[in-house]
Amino acid sequence: MGRAIFYYSAETSWYDFGADHPFKPERSQKTFELCHRYGLLGYPHTSVKSPSPLERKYLLFAHSNEYLDAVSRVGRGEIFEDMLRFGIGSEDNPPLKGIYEWSRRCAGATWEGIVTLLENEADVAFNPLGGFHHAHHSQAEGFCYINDLVIAIREALNRGARVTYIDIDAHHGNGVQEAFYGEDRVQVISMHESGRYLFPHTGYADETGEGKGKGFTVNIPLPPKTDDELYLKAFYEISLPLIKRFEPDILVAQLGADTMISDPLTDLMLTNNSYIKMIDELRKTCQKILATGGGGYDIYRTARCWTLAWAVLTGLDPRDEFAGLVGGMMFGPEMEVGSLYDYPYSVKGPDKEKARQEVEKTLAFLSHQFHL
Ligand SMILES: [Zn+2]
């Protein structure tokens, strides 16, 4: 098993978007604590690193100067009319003090992760506080200000690597898609709840890239009530064979956990059983993986997902080191089922048949489109 690096800083996980805002950076702290509790850190091949803020010259890989100026001003506590032009000042993207510095640190972890992989210092890098896939070139969107993924992928391209980006967040990875829509050295795959039902209302199956990038963007929109079985069907029939065909040097995986059945913002009905199965397949398919967090608004379930993701990526078996201790640390998330793994769940009846029909139609279209 190769070296694996977990990027974590207590300080960045305490950053607060506000009590009413669904995005809770503390998920990364919960994940870190669970990884610790389940004995998934502290091996010779694992290490924990605190990221540094990313320099501006790298932020420019994904964003315009004027946009970065705006985020920086907002971060200093300035409120100005023009910020709305940059998507800042909405309910989703409030003008948060410190947002520029915080985003630079989140992006710093993702960037350090890809560089570490590219320089063969590690095989796995995980940044639970990364994966801001909605941020545009000059606009904040969907809780995302700085697109750490686009920056990291550009760094990989600059160093001559071929990259597959796979996004299993419940929302379409629109910011990453648009950055590489005309690029044939990056394969962008997004599996998500269809834009017909969910923000950002893009990511339809016929969005497949343009120019020399034609055929390198893959969108798999899924209907509400898609469960593990149907999601895995899409993964095995479309995503996995396309990744194998592309043969990337590096895989960048946005592991948003808002696909889970209990997520308050989406309508997909997954459990972490399918989630970790996919991560295991990805691990077997590409030797180098940069994994990031993403969405996930049921905090505890998200922390369980990411703990299991880290276990799979590092080849470790999670064991509760506190089990059986009277008065031992009681940690909310796994108590629901007494383990990190969810109970299996499948949608039944007419809901399932409706979802199945829609998924099969989409997969047939994609199989034809991509000659599978
Ligand atoms: Zn999401």
CSV table of C-alpha atoms and ligand atoms in Angstrom, one decimal:
chain,number,residue,atom,x,y,z
A,1,MET,CA,0.0,0.0,0.0
A,2,GLY,CA,1.4,3.4,-1.0
A,3,ARG,CA,1.7,6.4,1.1
A,4,ALA,CA,-1.5,8.3,1.9
A,5,ILE,CA,-1.9,11.8,3.2
A,6,PHE,CA,-4.9,13.2,5.1
A,7,TYR,CA,-5.1,17.0,4.9
A,8,TYR,CA,-6.6,18.5,8.0
A,9,SER,CA,-6.5,21.6,10.1
A,10,ALA,CA,-8.8,22.1,13.2
A,11,GLU,CA,-8.8,25.8,12.4
A,12,THR,CA,-10.3,25.5,8.9
A,13,SER,CA,-12.9,23.0,10.2
A,14,TRP,CA,-14.1,25.6,12.8
A,15,TYR,CA,-14.9,28.2,10.1
A,16,ASP,CA,-18.6,29.1,10.3
A,17,PHE,CA,-20.9,29.9,7.4
A,18,GLY,CA,-23.6,30.9,9.9
A,19,ALA,CA,-26.1,28.9,12.0
A,20,ASP,CA,-28.7,28.8,9.2
A,21,HIS,CA,-26.3,27.9,6.4
A,22,PRO,CA,-26.3,24.1,5.5
A,23,PHE,CA,-22.6,24.0,4.7
A,24,LYS,CA,-20.8,22.9,7.9
A,25,PRO,CA,-17.0,22.8,7.6
A,26,GLU,CA,-16.9,20.9,11.0
A,27,ARG,CA,-17.7,17.8,9.0
A,28,SER,CA,-14.0,17.5,8.4
A,29,GLN,CA,-13.3,17.6,12.1
A,30,LYS,CA,-15.9,14.9,12.7
A,31,THR,CA,-14.3,12.8,10.0
A,32,PHE,CA,-10.9,13.3,11.4
A,33,GLU,CA,-12.1,12.2,14.9
A,34,LEU,CA,-13.9,9.2,13.5
A,35,CYS,CA,-10.8,8.2,11.6
A,36,HIS,CA,-8.8,8.5,14.8
A,37,ARG,CA,-11.4,6.5,16.8
A,38,TYR,CA,-11.4,3.7,14.2
A,39,GLY,CA,-7.7,3.4,14.1
A,40,LEU,CA,-7.2,4.7,10.6
A,41,LEU,CA,-4.4,7.1,11.2
A,42,GLY,CA,-0.9,6.8,12.6
A,43,TYR,CA,0.4,4.0,10.4
A,44,PRO,CA,3.8,4.2,8.7
A,45,HIS,CA,2.1,4.7,5.3
A,46,THR,CA,-0.4,7.3,6.5
A,47,SER,CA,0.2,10.9,7.6
A,48,VAL,CA,-1.8,14.0,8.5
A,49,LYS,CA,-0.8,17.4,7.1
A,50,SER,CA,-2.0,20.9,7.8
A,51,PRO,CA,-2.3,22.8,4.5
A,52,SER,CA,-0.8,26.2,3.8
A,53,PRO,CA,-2.9,29.0,2.1
A,54,LEU,CA,-2.4,28.8,-1.7
A,55,GLU,CA,-0.6,31.6,-3.4
A,56,ARG,CA,-2.6,33.8,-5.7
A,57,LYS,CA,-0.7,32.8,-8.8
A,58,TYR,CA,-2.3,29.4,-8.5
A,59,LEU,CA,-5.7,30.8,-7.7
A,60,LEU,CA,-5.5,32.4,-11.1
A,61,PHE,CA,-5.5,28.9,-12.7
A,62,ALA,CA,-9.2,28.9,-12.0
A,63,HIS,CA,-10.3,32.5,-11.5
A,64,SER,CA,-10.0,36.0,-12.9
A,65,ASN,CA,-8.0,38.8,-11.1
A,66,GLU,CA,-11.0,40.9,-10.6
A,67,TYR,CA,-13.0,38.1,-9.1
A,68,LEU,CA,-10.2,37.3,-6.6
A,69,ASP,CA,-10.0,41.0,-5.7
A,70,ALA,CA,-13.7,40.9,-4.9
A,71,VAL,CA,-13.5,37.7,-2.8
A,72,SER,CA,-10.5,39.2,-1.0
A,73,ARG,CA,-12.3,42.5,-0.3
A,74,VAL,CA,-15.3,40.6,1.1
A,75,GLY,CA,-13.0,38.5,3.2
A,76,ARG,CA,-11.7,41.7,4.8
A,77,GLY,CA,-15.2,42.6,5.8
A,78,GLU,CA,-16.1,45.0,3.0
A,79,ILE,CA,-19.6,45.0,1.7
A,80,PHE,CA,-20.0,46.6,-1.8
A,81,GLU,CA,-22.7,46.6,-4.5
A,82,ASP,CA,-20.5,45.1,-7.1
A,83,MET,CA,-20.0,41.9,-5.2
A,84,LEU,CA,-23.4,40.6,-6.4
A,85,ARG,CA,-22.0,40.6,-9.9
A,86,PHE,CA,-19.5,38.0,-8.6
A,87,GLY,CA,-22.2,35.8,-7.0
A,88,ILE,CA,-21.4,37.0,-3.5
A,89,GLY,CA,-24.2,38.3,-1.2
A,90,SER,CA,-26.8,35.6,-2.0
A,91,GLU,CA,-28.2,33.2,0.6
A,92,ASP,CA,-25.9,30.4,-0.7
A,93,ASN,CA,-22.8,32.6,-0.9
A,94,PRO,CA,-23.0,35.1,1.9
A,95,PRO,CA,-20.3,37.8,2.3
A,96,LEU,CA,-18.3,36.0,5.0
A,97,LYS,CA,-15.5,37.6,6.8
A,98,GLY,CA,-12.3,35.6,6.3
A,99,ILE,CA,-13.7,33.7,3.3
A,100,TYR,CA,-10.7,34.5,1.1
A,101,GLU,CA,-8.1,33.2,3.6
A,102,TRP,CA,-10.2,30.2,4.4
A,103,SER,CA,-10.8,29.3,0.8
A,104,ARG,CA,-7.0,29.7,0.1
A,105,ARG,CA,-6.3,27.1,2.8
A,106,CYS,CA,-8.9,24.7,1.5
A,107,ALA,CA,-7.5,25.0,-2.0
A,108,GLY,CA,-4.0,24.8,-0.6
A,109,ALA,CA,-4.7,21.2,0.7
A,110,THR,CA,-6.1,20.1,-2.7
A,111,TRP,CA,-3.1,21.7,-4.5
A,112,GLU,CA,-0.5,20.2,-2.2
A,113,GLY,CA,-2.3,16.8,-2.6
A,114,ILE,CA,-2.0,16.8,-6.4
A,115,VAL,CA,1.6,18.0,-6.3
A,116,THR,CA,2.5,15.2,-3.8
A,117,LEU,CA,1.0,12.6,-6.1
A,118,LEU,CA,2.6,14.1,-9.2
A,119,GLU,CA,6.0,14.1,-7.5
A,120,ASN,CA,5.5,10.4,-6.5
A,121,GLU,CA,5.6,11.2,-2.8
A,122,ALA,CA,2.3,9.5,-2.2
A,123,ASP,CA,-0.4,7.5,-4.0
A,124,VAL,CA,-3.4,8.9,-2.1
A,125,ALA,CA,-4.3,12.4,-0.9
A,126,PHE,CA,-7.5,13.2,0.8
A,127,ASN,CA,-8.9,16.7,1.5
A,128,PRO,CA,-12.3,16.5,3.2
A,129,LEU,CA,-12.5,20.3,3.1
A,130,GLY,CA,-12.1,20.5,-0.7
A,131,GLY,CA,-14.3,19.8,-3.7
A,132,PHE,CA,-15.8,23.2,-4.4
A,133,HIS,CA,-17.0,22.1,-7.8
A,134,HIS,CA,-19.6,24.9,-8.4
A,135,ALA,CA,-17.2,27.9,-8.3
A,136,HIS,CA,-17.0,29.6,-11.7
A,137,HIS,CA,-14.2,31.6,-13.3
A,138,SER,CA,-15.6,34.9,-12.1
A,139,GLN,CA,-18.5,33.9,-9.9
A,140,ALA,CA,-19.2,32.2,-6.6
A,141,GLU,CA,-22.0,29.7,-6.6
A,142,GLY,CA,-23.5,26.9,-4.5
A,143,PHE,CA,-21.4,27.5,-1.3
A,144,CYS,CA,-18.2,27.5,-3.5
A,145,TYR,CA,-15.9,30.5,-3.8
A,146,ILE,CA,-12.6,29.1,-5.0
A,147,ASN,CA,-12.6,26.0,-7.2
A,148,ASP,CA,-9.8,24.0,-5.7
A,149,LEU,CA,-10.5,21.1,-8.2
A,150,VAL,CA,-9.9,23.2,-11.3
A,151,ILE,CA,-6.7,24.6,-9.8
A,152,ALA,CA,-5.3,21.1,-9.0
A,153,ILE,CA,-6.3,19.6,-12.4
A,154,ARG,CA,-4.6,22.5,-14.2
A,155,GLU,CA,-1.4,21.9,-12.2
A,156,ALA,CA,-1.5,18.3,-13.3
A,157,LEU,CA,-2.0,19.3,-16.9
A,158,ASN,CA,0.9,21.7,-16.7
A,159,ARG,CA,3.1,18.8,-15.6
A,160,GLY,CA,1.9,16.6,-18.5
A,161,ALA,CA,-0.5,14.3,-16.7
A,162,ARG,CA,-3.7,12.9,-18.0
A,163,VAL,CA,-6.5,13.3,-15.5
A,164,THR,CA,-9.9,11.7,-14.9
A,165,TYR,CA,-12.2,13.8,-12.7
A,166,ILE,CA,-15.0,11.9,-11.3
A,167,ASP,CA,-17.7,13.6,-9.3
A,168,ILE,CA,-20.2,11.5,-7.2
A,169,ASP,CA,-21.7,14.5,-5.4
A,170,ALA,CA,-25.5,14.7,-5.7
A,171,HIS,CA,-25.1,18.0,-7.7
A,172,HIS,CA,-23.7,18.4,-11.2
A,173,GLY,CA,-20.0,19.4,-11.1
A,174,ASN,CA,-20.6,22.4,-13.4
A,175,GLY,CA,-17.6,24.6,-12.5
A,176,VAL,CA,-15.2,21.8,-13.3
A,177,GLN,CA,-17.1,20.8,-16.5
A,178,GLU,CA,-17.0,24.3,-17.9
A,179,ALA,CA,-13.2,24.8,-17.1
A,180,PHE,CA,-12.3,21.7,-19.2
A,181,TYR,CA,-15.2,21.5,-21.7
A,182,GLY,CA,-12.8,21.9,-24.7
A,183,GLU,CA,-10.0,19.8,-23.3
A,184,ASP,CA,-9.1,16.2,-24.3
A,185,ARG,CA,-6.5,15.6,-21.6
A,186,VAL,CA,-9.1,15.7,-18.9
A,187,GLN,CA,-12.0,13.3,-18.7
A,188,VAL,CA,-14.8,14.9,-16.6
A,189,ILE,CA,-17.4,12.5,-15.3
A,190,SER,CA,-20.3,13.7,-13.2
A,191,MET,CA,-23.0,11.4,-11.7
A,192,HIS,CA,-25.7,13.5,-10.1
A,193,GLU,CA,-29.4,14.0,-9.5
A,194,SER,CA,-30.8,15.3,-12.8
A,195,GLY,CA,-30.8,19.1,-13.4
A,196,ARG,CA,-34.5,18.7,-14.0
A,197,TYR,CA,-35.0,18.4,-10.3
A,198,LEU,CA,-31.9,19.9,-8.7
A,199,PHE,CA,-29.5,22.8,-8.6
A,200,PRO,CA,-27.5,23.8,-10.7
A,201,HIS,CA,-30.0,22.5,-13.4
A,202,THR,CA,-27.2,21.5,-15.8
A,203,GLY,CA,-25.3,18.3,-16.5
A,204,TYR,CA,-27.6,16.6,-19.0
A,205,ALA,CA,-26.6,13.5,-20.9
A,206,ASP,CA,-26.1,15.3,-24.1
A,207,GLU,CA,-23.4,17.7,-22.6
A,208,THR,CA,-20.3,15.8,-23.8
A,209,GLY,CA,-17.7,18.4,-24.5
A,210,GLU,CA,-16.8,20.6,-27.5
A,211,GLY,CA,-14.0,20.9,-30.1
A,212,LYS,CA,-11.2,18.6,-29.2
A,213,GLY,CA,-12.9,18.0,-25.9
A,214,LYS,CA,-15.8,16.4,-27.6
A,215,GLY,CA,-16.4,13.0,-25.9
A,216,PHE,CA,-14.4,13.8,-22.8
A,217,THR,CA,-17.2,15.2,-20.7
A,218,VAL,CA,-19.7,12.6,-19.4
A,219,ASN,CA,-22.9,13.4,-17.5
A,220,ILE,CA,-25.0,10.8,-15.9
A,221,PRO,CA,-28.2,12.5,-14.6
A,222,LEU,CA,-30.3,10.4,-12.3
A,223,PRO,CA,-33.9,10.7,-11.1
A,224,PRO,CA,-35.1,11.3,-7.6
A,225,LYS,CA,-35.3,8.0,-5.6
A,226,THR,CA,-32.3,6.5,-7.3
A,227,ASP,CA,-31.0,3.9,-4.9
A,228,ASP,CA,-27.7,1.9,-4.5
A,229,GLU,CA,-28.7,-0.7,-7.1
A,230,LEU,CA,-29.5,1.8,-9.9
A,231,TYR,CA,-26.6,4.1,-9.0
A,232,LEU,CA,-24.1,1.2,-9.1
A,233,LYS,CA,-25.6,0.1,-12.4
A,234,ALA,CA,-24.8,3.5,-13.9
A,235,PHE,CA,-21.3,3.4,-12.4
A,236,TYR,CA,-20.5,-0.1,-13.7
A,237,GLU,CA,-22.0,0.4,-17.1
A,238,ILE,CA,-20.8,3.9,-17.9
A,239,SER,CA,-18.3,5.5,-15.5
A,240,LEU,CA,-15.9,2.6,-14.8
A,241,PRO,CA,-15.5,1.4,-18.4
A,242,LEU,CA,-14.9,5.0,-19.6
A,243,ILE,CA,-12.2,5.6,-17.0
A,244,LYS,CA,-10.5,2.3,-17.9
A,245,ARG,CA,-10.6,3.3,-21.6
A,246,PHE,CA,-9.1,6.8,-20.9
A,247,GLU,CA,-6.3,5.3,-18.7
A,248,PRO,CA,-5.6,8.4,-16.6
A,249,ASP,CA,-2.3,9.0,-14.8
A,250,ILE,CA,-4.2,10.5,-11.9
A,251,LEU,CA,-7.8,10.3,-10.7
A,252,VAL,CA,-9.4,13.3,-9.0
A,253,ALA,CA,-12.5,12.2,-7.1
A,254,GLN,CA,-15.0,14.6,-5.6
A,255,LEU,CA,-16.7,12.5,-3.0
A,256,GLY,CA,-19.6,14.6,-2.0
A,257,ALA,CA,-21.9,12.6,0.3
A,258,ASP,CA,-25.1,14.5,-0.3
A,259,THR,CA,-26.4,11.5,-2.3
A,260,MET,CA,-27.2,9.7,1.0
A,261,ILE,CA,-30.8,8.9,1.8
A,262,SER,CA,-31.0,11.2,4.8
A,263,ASP,CA,-29.5,14.3,3.1
A,264,PRO,CA,-31.8,17.2,3.6
A,265,LEU,CA,-31.0,18.9,0.2
A,266,THR,CA,-31.4,16.2,-2.3
A,267,ASP,CA,-33.6,13.3,-3.4
A,268,LEU,CA,-31.2,10.4,-4.1
A,269,MET,CA,-31.5,7.5,-1.7
A,270,LEU,CA,-28.0,5.9,-1.5
A,271,THR,CA,-26.4,4.3,1.5
A,272,ASN,CA,-22.6,4.2,2.1
A,273,ASN,CA,-22.5,0.6,0.9
A,274,SER,CA,-22.6,1.7,-2.8
A,275,TYR,CA,-20.5,4.7,-2.0
A,276,ILE,CA,-17.5,2.7,-0.7
A,277,LYS,CA,-17.9,0.0,-3.4
A,278,MET,CA,-17.3,2.7,-6.0
A,279,ILE,CA,-14.3,4.1,-4.2
A,280,ASP,CA,-12.9,0.6,-3.9
A,281,GLU,CA,-13.3,0.2,-7.7
A,282,LEU,CA,-11.6,3.6,-8.4
A,283,ARG,CA,-8.8,2.6,-6.1
A,284,LYS,CA,-8.2,-0.6,-8.1
A,285,THR,CA,-8.4,1.3,-11.4
A,286,CYS,CA,-5.9,4.1,-10.9
A,287,GLN,CA,-2.8,4.0,-8.7
A,288,LYS,CA,-2.9,7.7,-7.8
A,289,ILE,CA,-6.0,9.3,-6.4
A,290,LEU,CA,-6.7,12.7,-5.1
A,291,ALA,CA,-9.9,12.6,-3.2
A,292,THR,CA,-11.9,15.6,-1.9
A,293,GLY,CA,-15.0,16.1,0.1
A,294,GLY,CA,-17.9,18.1,-1.3
A,295,GLY,CA,-21.5,18.3,-0.4
A,296,GLY,CA,-23.0,16.4,2.5
A,297,TYR,CA,-25.6,18.1,4.7
A,298,ASP,CA,-26.3,15.3,7.1
A,299,ILE,CA,-23.2,15.9,9.0
A,300,TYR,CA,-22.8,12.6,10.8
A,301,ARG,CA,-23.6,10.4,7.9
A,302,THR,CA,-21.2,12.5,5.8
A,303,ALA,CA,-18.5,11.9,8.4
A,304,ARG,CA,-19.1,8.2,8.3
A,305,CYS,CA,-18.9,8.2,4.5
A,306,TRP,CA,-15.6,10.0,4.5
A,307,THR,CA,-14.2,7.9,7.2
A,308,LEU,CA,-15.0,4.8,5.2
A,309,ALA,CA,-13.6,6.4,2.1
A,310,TRP,CA,-10.3,7.0,3.8
A,311,ALA,CA,-10.3,3.4,5.1
A,312,VAL,CA,-10.8,2.1,1.5
A,313,LEU,CA,-8.3,4.4,0.0
A,314,THR,CA,-5.6,3.4,2.5
A,315,GLY,CA,-6.5,-0.3,2.6
A,316,LEU,CA,-7.2,-0.2,6.3
A,317,ASP,CA,-9.9,-2.0,8.2
A,318,PRO,CA,-11.9,0.3,10.5
A,319,ARG,CA,-12.1,-1.0,14.0
A,320,ASP,CA,-13.7,0.8,16.9
A,321,GLU,CA,-10.9,1.2,19.4
A,322,PHE,CA,-13.3,2.3,22.1
A,323,ALA,CA,-15.9,-0.4,21.7
A,324,GLY,CA,-16.9,-2.0,24.9
A,325,LEU,CA,-15.4,0.7,27.1
A,326,VAL,CA,-17.9,1.7,29.7
A,327,GLY,CA,-18.3,5.5,29.5
A,328,GLY,CA,-16.1,5.4,26.4
A,329,MET,CA,-16.5,8.3,23.9
A,330,MET,CA,-20.0,8.1,22.5
A,331,PHE,CA,-20.0,9.5,19.0
A,332,GLY,CA,-23.3,10.2,17.5
A,333,PRO,CA,-23.0,9.2,13.8
A,334,GLU,CA,-22.3,5.5,14.0
A,335,MET,CA,-24.6,4.9,17.0
A,336,GLU,CA,-27.5,4.7,14.6
A,337,VAL,CA,-26.5,1.3,13.4
A,338,GLY,CA,-23.7,0.4,15.8
A,339,SER,CA,-21.1,0.6,13.0
A,340,LEU,CA,-19.8,2.9,10.3
A,341,TYR,CA,-21.7,0.9,7.6
A,342,ASP,CA,-25.3,1.7,6.8
A,343,TYR,CA,-28.1,-0.9,6.7
A,344,PRO,CA,-28.7,-1.9,3.1
A,345,TYR,CA,-31.7,-0.1,1.6
A,346,SER,CA,-33.6,-0.3,-1.7
A,347,VAL,CA,-36.5,1.6,-3.1
A,348,LYS,CA,-39.5,-0.6,-3.8
A,349,GLY,CA,-42.7,-0.5,-5.8
A,350,PRO,CA,-43.8,2.0,-8.4
A,351,ASP,CA,-41.1,4.5,-7.3
A,352,LYS,CA,-38.4,2.0,-8.1
A,353,GLU,CA,-39.9,1.1,-11.5
A,354,LYS,CA,-40.2,4.8,-12.4
A,355,ALA,CA,-36.6,5.4,-11.4
A,356,ARG,CA,-35.4,2.2,-13.2
A,357,GLN,CA,-37.1,3.2,-16.4
A,358,GLU,CA,-35.5,6.7,-16.4
A,359,VAL,CA,-32.1,5.4,-15.5
A,360,GLU,CA,-32.2,2.7,-18.2
A,361,LYS,CA,-33.2,5.2,-20.8
A,362,THR,CA,-30.3,7.5,-19.8
A,363,LEU,CA,-27.8,4.6,-19.8
A,364,ALA,CA,-28.9,3.4,-23.2
A,365,PHE,CA,-28.4,6.9,-24.6
A,366,LEU,CA,-24.9,7.2,-23.0
A,367,SER,CA,-23.8,3.7,-24.1
A,368,HIS,CA,-24.6,4.6,-27.7
A,369,GLN,CA,-23.1,8.1,-27.4
A,370,PHE,CA,-19.8,6.7,-26.0
A,371,HIS,CA,-19.7,3.5,-28.0
A,372,LEU,CA,-19.8,1.2,-25.0
B,1,ZN,ZN,-23.7,18.6,-3.7
